[in-house]
Tab-separated table of C-alpha atoms and ligand atoms in Angstrom:
chain	number	residue	atom	x	y	z
A	1	MET	CA	66.309	69.244	114.249
A	2	PRO	CA	69.170	70.648	112.539
A	3	ASN	CA	70.938	72.429	115.185
A	4	GLN	CA	70.576	76.316	114.226
A	5	ASN	CA	73.608	76.963	116.368
A	6	GLU	CA	76.008	79.251	114.160
A	7	GLU	CA	78.866	77.447	115.217
A	8	GLU	CA	77.874	74.469	113.836
A	9	MET	CA	77.876	75.710	110.593
A	10	VAL	CA	80.890	75.146	108.510
A	11	VAL	CA	81.537	76.014	104.725
A	12	THR	CA	85.058	75.970	103.161
A	13	PRO	CA	85.573	74.414	99.835
A	14	TRP	CA	87.108	71.615	101.418
A	15	LYS	CA	84.573	70.705	104.124
A	16	VAL	CA	80.296	71.649	104.806
A	17	SER	CA	78.629	70.499	107.538
A	18	GLY	CA	76.097	71.311	109.888
A	19	PHE	CA	72.759	73.260	109.685
A	20	ILE	CA	73.529	75.870	106.533
A	21	ASP	CA	71.776	78.827	107.384
A	22	TYR	CA	71.665	80.549	103.748
A	23	ASP	CA	70.530	84.062	105.104
A	24	ARG	CA	73.482	83.879	107.883
A	25	LEU	CA	75.471	82.668	105.131
A	26	ILE	CA	74.969	85.745	102.733
A	27	GLN	CA	75.772	88.072	105.653
A	28	LYS	CA	78.915	86.135	106.991
A	29	PHE	CA	80.575	85.946	103.522
A	30	GLY	CA	79.548	89.282	102.495
A	31	THR	CA	77.384	88.738	99.253
A	32	GLN	CA	74.104	89.864	97.992
A	33	PRO	CA	70.617	88.295	98.081
A	34	LEU	CA	69.228	87.790	94.541
A	35	THR	CA	66.723	89.969	94.227
A	36	GLU	CA	63.354	90.231	92.424
A	37	GLU	CA	64.809	93.357	90.247
A	38	LEU	CA	67.632	91.013	89.256
A	39	LEU	CA	65.418	87.966	88.424
A	40	ASN	CA	63.656	90.223	86.231
A	41	CYS	CA	66.944	91.189	84.272
A	42	LEU	CA	67.783	87.862	83.789
A	43	LYS	CA	63.981	87.247	82.758
A	44	LYS	CA	64.004	89.905	80.194
A	45	HIS	CA	66.896	88.391	78.156
A	46	ALA	CA	66.625	84.452	78.733
A	47	GLY	CA	62.860	84.667	77.949
A	48	SER	CA	61.925	82.905	81.135
A	49	LEU	CA	63.497	82.012	84.065
A	50	HIS	CA	65.662	78.886	84.757
A	51	LEU	CA	63.706	76.462	87.819
A	52	GLN	CA	66.823	76.985	90.070
A	53	LEU	CA	66.214	80.682	89.820
A	54	ARG	CA	62.781	80.406	90.080
A	55	ARG	CA	63.155	78.087	93.144
A	56	GLY	CA	65.437	79.808	94.799
A	57	TYR	CA	68.074	77.665	94.510
A	58	PHE	CA	70.126	79.891	93.297
A	59	PHE	CA	70.216	82.728	96.016
A	60	SER	CA	73.322	84.851	96.454
A	61	HIS	CA	75.394	86.835	93.908
A	62	ARG	CA	78.328	89.208	93.760
A	63	ASP	CA	77.965	91.773	90.902
A	64	LEU	CA	75.767	89.951	88.858
A	65	ASP	CA	73.858	93.401	88.407
A	66	TRP	CA	77.356	95.143	87.448
A	67	ILE	CA	77.950	92.360	84.854
A	68	LEU	CA	74.211	92.609	83.473
A	69	ASP	CA	74.201	96.302	82.944
A	70	GLN	CA	78.021	95.969	81.437
A	71	TYR	CA	76.152	93.020	79.129
A	72	GLU	CA	73.196	95.736	78.383
A	73	ARG	CA	76.005	98.483	77.069
A	74	GLY	CA	77.213	95.776	74.884
A	75	GLN	CA	80.403	94.424	76.791
A	76	PRO	CA	79.650	90.711	76.704
A	77	PHE	CA	81.306	88.511	79.880
A	78	VAL	CA	82.988	85.312	79.932
A	79	LEU	CA	81.857	82.470	82.430
A	80	TYR	CA	84.066	79.998	84.296
A	81	THR	CA	83.273	77.118	86.748
A	82	GLY	CA	84.764	74.069	87.753
A	83	ARG	CA	85.441	70.541	88.798
A	84	GLY	CA	87.576	69.216	91.776
A	85	PRO	CA	88.382	65.452	89.887
A	86	SER	CA	88.257	63.620	93.250
A	87	GLY	CA	85.820	60.588	92.547
A	88	ARG	CA	82.487	59.994	90.085
A	89	VAL	CA	80.406	62.804	89.293
A	90	HIS	CA	77.192	62.987	91.573
A	91	LEU	CA	73.598	65.126	90.880
A	92	GLY	CA	74.764	67.933	93.366
A	93	HIS	CA	77.995	68.850	91.078
A	94	VAL	CA	75.686	68.905	87.932
A	95	LEU	CA	73.332	70.608	89.343
A	96	PRO	CA	75.735	74.366	88.949
A	97	TRP	CA	76.597	73.163	85.429
A	98	ILE	CA	72.910	72.599	84.354
A	99	PHE	CA	72.228	76.030	85.577
A	100	THR	CA	75.791	77.047	83.768
A	101	LYS	CA	74.520	76.104	80.600
A	102	TYR	CA	71.473	78.202	80.442
A	103	LEU	CA	73.650	81.238	81.447
A	104	GLN	CA	75.764	80.049	78.151
A	105	ASP	CA	72.739	79.794	75.833
A	106	THR	CA	71.234	83.118	77.516
A	107	PHE	CA	74.211	85.624	76.667
A	108	ASP	CA	76.034	83.179	74.205
A	109	ALA	CA	78.793	83.331	76.211
A	110	LYS	CA	82.619	81.465	76.232
A	111	LEU	CA	82.852	79.236	79.084
A	112	TYR	CA	86.472	78.129	80.665
A	113	PHE	CA	85.684	74.905	82.682
A	114	GLN	CA	88.799	74.191	84.863
A	115	LEU	CA	89.407	70.416	86.293
A	116	THR	CA	91.935	70.790	89.382
A	117	ASP	CA	93.139	67.359	89.198
A	118	ASP	CA	96.239	69.458	91.112
A	119	GLU	CA	94.335	70.144	93.797
A	120	LYS	CA	92.646	66.867	94.482
A	121	PHE	CA	96.208	65.230	94.550
A	122	LEU	CA	97.222	67.805	97.175
A	123	VAL	CA	94.440	66.954	99.419
A	124	HIS	CA	93.988	63.306	99.083
A	125	PRO	CA	97.032	61.761	100.022
A	126	GLU	CA	95.736	58.243	99.452
A	127	PHE	CA	95.174	59.334	95.616
A	128	THR	CA	98.253	58.800	93.253
A	129	LEU	CA	98.358	61.251	90.595
A	130	GLU	CA	97.706	58.881	87.740
A	131	LYS	CA	93.941	58.131	89.886
A	132	VAL	CA	93.120	61.929	89.457
A	133	GLN	CA	94.150	62.190	85.992
A	134	GLY	CA	91.807	59.054	85.747
A	135	PHE	CA	89.042	60.679	87.774
A	136	THR	CA	89.773	63.864	85.235
A	137	TYR	CA	89.086	61.790	82.074
A	138	ASP	CA	86.065	60.178	83.466
A	139	ASN	CA	84.497	63.414	84.831
A	140	ILE	CA	85.272	64.925	81.430
A	141	LEU	CA	82.353	62.693	79.753
A	142	ASP	CA	80.425	63.855	82.505
A	143	ILE	CA	81.163	67.680	81.402
A	144	ILE	CA	80.611	67.468	78.016
A	145	ALA	CA	77.132	65.326	78.284
A	146	ILE	CA	75.902	68.631	79.977
A	147	GLY	CA	75.206	69.680	76.505
A	148	PHE	CA	78.203	72.856	76.495
A	149	ASP	CA	78.764	74.607	73.060
A	150	SER	CA	81.637	72.373	71.815
A	151	GLU	CA	82.663	76.009	69.902
A	152	LYS	CA	82.365	78.258	73.113
A	153	THR	CA	83.834	75.780	75.761
A	154	LYS	CA	87.177	75.184	76.843
A	155	ILE	CA	88.166	72.680	79.185
A	156	ILE	CA	91.166	73.312	81.358
A	157	THR	CA	93.010	70.872	83.266
A	158	ASP	CA	95.697	72.131	85.424
A	159	THR	CA	98.408	69.392	84.988
A	160	LYS	CA	97.915	69.096	81.467
A	161	ASN	CA	97.292	72.897	80.742
A	162	ILE	CA	99.454	74.891	83.256
A	163	GLU	CA	101.058	76.969	80.479
A	164	PHE	CA	97.990	79.016	80.433
A	165	LEU	CA	97.463	79.592	83.752
A	166	TYR	CA	101.039	79.678	85.335
A	167	GLU	CA	101.660	83.201	84.540
A	168	LEU	CA	98.450	84.514	85.697
A	169	ALA	CA	99.181	82.326	88.838
A	170	ILE	CA	102.111	84.096	89.950
A	171	LYS	CA	101.036	87.528	89.438
A	172	VAL	CA	98.026	86.665	91.414
A	173	ALA	CA	100.617	84.480	94.223
A	174	ARG	CA	102.175	87.774	94.730
A	175	HIS	CA	99.794	89.627	96.010
A	176	VAL	CA	98.198	87.235	98.865
A	177	THR	CA	99.815	86.525	102.061
A	178	PHE	CA	100.094	83.625	103.964
A	179	SER	CA	98.388	84.967	106.684
A	180	THR	CA	95.723	86.465	104.166
A	181	ALA	CA	95.426	82.396	102.706
A	182	ARG	CA	95.572	81.230	106.423
A	183	ALA	CA	92.452	83.445	107.792
A	184	VAL	CA	90.510	82.711	104.677
A	185	PHE	CA	91.273	78.810	103.948
A	186	GLY	CA	92.545	77.582	107.409
A	187	PHE	CA	95.746	76.376	106.109
A	188	GLU	CA	97.817	75.196	109.041
A	189	ASP	CA	101.301	74.716	109.685
A	190	SER	CA	100.945	71.283	108.492
A	191	SER	CA	99.254	71.872	105.364
A	192	ASN	CA	101.735	71.219	102.331
A	193	ILE	CA	102.886	74.084	100.231
A	194	GLY	CA	100.901	72.541	97.135
A	195	ILE	CA	97.881	73.939	98.770
A	196	ILE	CA	99.218	76.888	99.784
A	197	PHE	CA	99.838	78.256	96.534
A	198	PHE	CA	96.876	76.497	94.994
A	199	PRO	CA	94.159	79.368	95.389
A	200	ALA	CA	96.637	81.339	92.812
A	201	ILE	CA	95.962	78.228	90.402
A	202	GLN	CA	91.876	78.342	90.752
A	203	ALA	CA	92.038	82.519	90.496
A	204	ALA	CA	93.797	82.411	87.104
A	205	PRO	CA	90.924	80.967	84.823
A	206	ALA	CA	89.065	84.464	86.114
A	207	PHE	CA	91.480	86.568	84.333
A	208	LEU	CA	91.988	84.004	81.419
A	209	GLU	CA	90.469	85.508	78.663
A	210	SER	CA	91.135	89.002	79.520
A	211	ALA	CA	94.522	87.913	79.442
A	212	LEU	CA	94.245	86.149	75.926
A	213	THR	CA	92.501	89.007	74.554
A	214	LYS	CA	94.627	91.535	75.944
A	215	ARG	CA	91.121	93.183	76.524
A	216	ASN	CA	89.465	93.705	79.660
A	217	VAL	CA	86.655	91.291	79.552
A	218	PRO	CA	83.981	90.514	82.561
A	219	CYS	CA	83.739	87.286	84.020
A	220	LEU	CA	80.738	85.383	86.005
A	221	ILE	CA	81.267	82.763	87.969
A	222	PRO	CA	78.343	80.101	89.046
A	223	ALA	CA	78.903	77.825	91.573
A	224	ALA	CA	77.744	76.746	94.901
A	225	ILE	CA	78.592	78.590	97.707
A	226	ASP	CA	81.605	76.681	99.377
A	227	GLN	CA	83.649	78.081	96.240
A	228	ASP	CA	83.455	81.443	97.644
A	229	PRO	CA	86.623	81.875	99.798
A	230	TYR	CA	88.574	81.614	96.402
A	231	TRP	CA	86.519	84.381	94.467
A	232	ARG	CA	87.121	87.077	97.698
A	233	VAL	CA	90.976	86.550	97.449
A	234	THR	CA	90.538	87.033	93.498
A	235	ARG	CA	88.285	89.586	93.764
A	236	ASP	CA	90.713	91.352	96.323
A	237	ILE	CA	93.522	91.335	94.000
A	238	ALA	CA	92.093	91.752	90.592
A	239	SER	CA	92.541	95.831	90.650
A	240	LYS	CA	96.369	95.507	91.471
A	241	LEU	CA	96.419	93.230	88.114
A	242	GLY	CA	94.631	95.435	86.057
A	243	TYR	CA	91.333	93.475	85.450
A	244	TYR	CA	87.883	93.673	86.485
A	245	LYS	CA	86.749	92.134	89.808
A	246	PRO	CA	84.894	88.332	88.664
A	247	ALA	CA	81.277	88.307	89.756
A	248	GLN	CA	79.521	85.278	90.944
A	249	ILE	CA	76.288	83.896	91.458
A	250	HIS	CA	75.691	81.007	94.241
A	251	CYS	CA	73.873	78.407	94.917
A	252	LYS	CA	73.008	75.932	97.766
A	253	PHE	CA	74.133	72.280	98.609
A	254	LEU	CA	72.106	69.618	96.659
A	255	PRO	CA	71.447	67.460	100.502
A	256	GLY	CA	72.349	63.889	100.578
A	257	LEU	CA	70.187	60.864	100.642
A	258	GLY	CA	70.903	60.622	104.469
A	259	LYS	CA	69.980	62.950	107.052
A	260	GLY	CA	71.522	66.620	107.089
A	261	GLY	CA	74.569	67.542	104.948
A	262	LYS	CA	75.567	68.095	101.396
A	263	MET	CA	75.741	65.359	98.808
A	264	SER	CA	79.115	64.622	98.853
A	265	SER	CA	81.232	61.862	97.068
A	266	SER	CA	82.832	60.814	100.687
A	267	MET	CA	79.332	59.558	101.504
A	268	PRO	CA	78.931	57.395	98.579
A	269	GLU	CA	75.755	55.373	99.729
A	270	THR	CA	73.699	59.093	100.185
A	271	CYS	CA	74.848	60.108	96.724
A	272	ILE	CA	73.257	59.498	93.146
A	273	PHE	CA	76.144	59.185	91.214
A	274	MET	CA	75.635	59.961	87.548
A	275	THR	CA	77.190	56.392	86.463
A	276	ASP	CA	74.834	54.628	88.720
A	277	THR	CA	72.654	52.005	87.336
A	278	PRO	CA	69.004	52.927	87.380
A	279	LYS	CA	68.579	49.675	89.730
A	280	VAL	CA	71.307	51.606	92.194
A	281	ALA	CA	69.792	54.642	91.946
A	282	THR	CA	66.096	53.224	92.995
A	283	LYS	CA	67.530	51.086	95.599
A	284	LYS	CA	69.257	54.248	97.161
A	285	ILE	CA	66.266	56.462	96.800
A	286	MET	CA	64.091	53.667	98.458
A	287	ASN	CA	66.380	53.494	101.615
A	288	ALA	CA	66.731	57.298	101.595
A	289	TYR	CA	65.703	59.325	104.989
A	290	THR	CA	62.745	61.523	104.801
A	291	GLY	CA	60.905	64.193	106.224
A	292	GLY	CA	57.759	61.965	106.695
A	293	GLN	CA	56.408	60.643	109.941
A	294	ALA	CA	57.421	57.929	111.476
A	295	THR	CA	53.962	56.036	110.559
A	296	VAL	CA	51.560	55.870	107.710
A	297	GLU	CA	48.342	57.001	110.475
A	298	GLU	CA	51.169	59.869	111.748
A	299	GLN	CA	52.164	60.943	108.263
A	300	LYS	CA	48.357	61.221	107.207
A	301	ARG	CA	47.538	62.955	110.722
A	302	LEU	CA	50.509	65.278	110.852
A	303	GLY	CA	51.872	65.927	107.477
A	304	GLY	CA	55.604	65.426	106.678
A	305	LYS	CA	58.101	67.885	106.228
A	306	PRO	CA	59.254	68.563	102.344
A	307	GLU	CA	61.775	71.127	103.583
A	308	VAL	CA	63.923	69.009	105.353
A	309	CYS	CA	63.655	65.819	102.991
A	310	PRO	CA	65.958	64.953	100.255
A	311	ILE	CA	63.190	63.693	98.160
A	312	GLY	CA	61.459	66.504	98.460
A	313	LEU	CA	63.600	68.626	97.731
A	314	TYR	CA	65.443	66.823	94.741
A	315	HIS	CA	61.730	67.001	93.490
A	316	TYR	CA	61.398	70.834	93.864
A	317	TYR	CA	65.215	71.735	92.559
A	318	LEU	CA	65.320	69.805	89.551
A	319	PHE	CA	63.367	67.265	88.728
A	320	GLN	CA	59.878	68.943	88.512
A	321	GLU	CA	60.008	71.419	85.920
A	322	ASP	CA	56.176	72.546	86.204
A	323	ASP	CA	55.563	74.897	89.005
A	324	GLU	CA	52.294	74.068	89.469
A	325	LYS	CA	52.564	70.246	89.968
A	326	ALA	CA	55.895	71.161	92.350
A	327	TYR	CA	53.623	73.262	94.749
A	328	GLU	CA	50.947	70.532	94.620
A	329	LEU	CA	53.349	67.943	95.535
A	330	TRP	CA	54.942	70.098	98.361
A	331	ARG	CA	51.444	71.178	99.494
A	332	LYS	CA	50.245	67.051	99.222
A	333	CYS	CA	53.002	66.336	101.679
A	334	LYS	CA	52.406	68.461	104.047
A	335	ALA	CA	49.038	67.644	104.390
A	336	GLY	CA	49.424	63.995	104.915
A	337	GLU	CA	48.079	62.945	101.194
A	338	LEU	CA	51.029	61.666	99.966
A	339	LEU	CA	53.343	59.151	101.287
A	340	CYS	CA	56.808	58.882	101.746
A	341	GLY	CA	57.041	55.459	99.442
A	342	ASP	CA	54.748	56.850	96.511
A	343	CYS	CA	56.791	59.867	96.797
A	344	LYS	CA	60.178	58.092	96.190
A	345	THR	CA	58.623	55.985	93.286
A	346	LEU	CA	58.131	59.011	91.638
A	347	LEU	CA	61.010	60.513	91.621
A	348	ALA	CA	62.965	57.347	91.002
A	349	GLU	CA	61.160	57.386	87.854
A	350	LYS	CA	62.290	60.520	86.984
A	351	VAL	CA	65.838	59.505	88.289
A	352	LYS	CA	65.729	56.976	85.813
A	353	VAL	CA	65.060	58.915	82.709
A	354	PHE	CA	67.344	61.527	83.708
A	355	LEU	CA	70.324	58.805	84.183
A	356	VAL	CA	69.890	56.783	81.280
A	357	GLU	CA	69.640	60.105	79.218
A	358	HIS	CA	72.619	61.240	80.712
A	359	GLN	CA	74.697	58.045	80.065
A	360	ARG	CA	74.081	58.132	76.449
A	361	LYS	CA	75.247	61.461	75.826
A	362	ARG	CA	78.582	60.378	78.445
A	363	GLU	CA	79.248	57.783	75.446
A	364	GLU	CA	78.438	60.202	73.037
A	365	ALA	CA	80.848	62.297	74.548
A	366	LYS	CA	84.245	59.990	74.101
A	367	ASP	CA	84.103	61.008	70.360
A	368	LYS	CA	83.821	64.551	71.118
A	369	ILE	CA	86.335	65.083	73.811
A	370	GLU	CA	89.008	66.801	71.600
A	371	LYS	CA	86.715	69.891	70.756
A	372	TYR	CA	86.408	70.664	74.350
A	373	LEU	CA	89.872	70.827	75.080
A	374	MET	CA	91.831	73.837	75.777
B	1	TYM	P1	83.785	70.433	93.001
B	1	TYM	O1	84.340	69.399	92.361
B	1	TYM	O2	84.003	70.221	94.835
B	1	TYM	O3	82.243	70.577	93.074
B	1	TYM	C1	82.420	71.006	91.236
B	1	TYM	C2	81.314	72.060	91.335
B	1	TYM	O4	79.574	71.616	92.488
B	1	TYM	C3	79.655	72.212	93.348
B	1	TYM	N1	79.168	71.457	94.513
B	1	TYM	C4	77.837	71.279	94.715
B	1	TYM	N2	76.630	72.154	94.694
B	1	TYM	C5	75.366	71.498	94.571
B	1	TYM	N3	75.422	70.581	95.848
B	1	TYM	C6	76.048	69.864	96.409
B	1	TYM	N4	76.285	69.166	97.051
B	1	TYM	C7	77.741	70.299	96.151
B	1	TYM	N5	78.988	69.681	96.182
B	1	TYM	C8	79.542	70.401	95.077
B	1	TYM	C9	80.954	73.109	93.989
B	1	TYM	O5	80.446	74.279	94.285
B	1	TYM	C10	81.467	73.133	92.502
B	1	TYM	O6	80.471	74.415	91.759
B	1	TYM	N6	87.914	73.296	93.352
B	1	TYM	C11	86.556	73.061	92.714
B	1	TYM	C12	86.939	72.985	91.533
B	1	TYM	C13	86.723	74.676	90.647
B	1	TYM	C14	85.788	75.266	90.884
B	1	TYM	C15	86.500	76.597	89.627
B	1	TYM	C16	84.249	75.101	90.879
B	1	TYM	C17	88.082	74.983	89.891
B	1	TYM	N7	87.531	75.986	89.246
B	1	TYM	C18	85.357	77.238	89.247
B	1	TYM	C19	83.455	76.031	90.437
B	1	TYM	C20	83.878	77.640	89.741
B	1	TYM	C21	86.248	72.001	93.371
B	1	TYM	O7	86.623	70.858	93.694
B	1	TYM	O8	84.849	71.738	92.942
């Protein structure tokens, strides 16, 4: 059983561990739960609710109500999300990006997509800058393959496009003391001075559209909740710069294929990478931990626990679009009518189709990169 003790729950931009109690996280971070009313408001604009909203994968927000209200009064908003290029992109990363595309399509919104190669160089002493820049190029292909509108999406790589960020970053940095940064991010005496300044660089794109257009433009940030510390600092100083506080919509973490913990590149055998061959992905899935019982007999008698099972959760949050079929799969698992091997085979088939299609788009992306760059 996961340890439900709050002490065990660590959620920072660089570390996520322990059993994640999302209700408690809402309280701890001071965010708001996504209400029925807000979901209905999103549905009104989108026509239908995205799977990640229907199934509670996106669960929390700050000022989403305000930004939708502004939108309804004729004030459009920009979207902002990002990636720290520290290796290959995995399924967990693309979940919020798929949702960001849904928001872009629904609200016809401009998107700033930041690649923090500086951050990853600063926090990984084992990486040269050239290595991180190699990951950056590779990750950009995955981002473009998601299908963002090339007319409305700008990809910013920190070391390449710093001229767009630096003025904003120093304006942010002047209002954030070391004491605040240490309290929010857990910096220590041994932290290098680059990473201490870095939160100002991640804050900057939230104000970029306003700075470039010289109008105050609201900004909405879709991401997993691990990035929330950045937005707390950004929101605190926004009005000092004369800008709106950026709004957020937060998702949960996709678990890895092992027991407990989020999908994380630091444990590659428990990740499905977007560049894994279907054969490799199938092997990882077939070797995965599940919420099933130790024997077939027990599984049939006692049923499984899809809520703690990565295989069950991948079906639910990503690969089973049809609600009826998703609930039926869940029910059958709990009732002991579905065995783990069959459930894994079902998932492996879907993952294969998904990866082949993504990798095809990734190849096509190589000729489109210029259109997306800042
Ligand atoms: P990074 O590269 O760690 O993560 C990229 C995006 O993926 C989310 N994420 C996950 N979501 C679900 N399940 C998981 N297992 C999982 N692991 C990661 C992250 O929340 C993020 O949305 N510093 C950032 C880069 C960044 C950024 C941003 C992210 C710059 N500006 C604005 C979001 C929004 C980083 O290293 O993300």
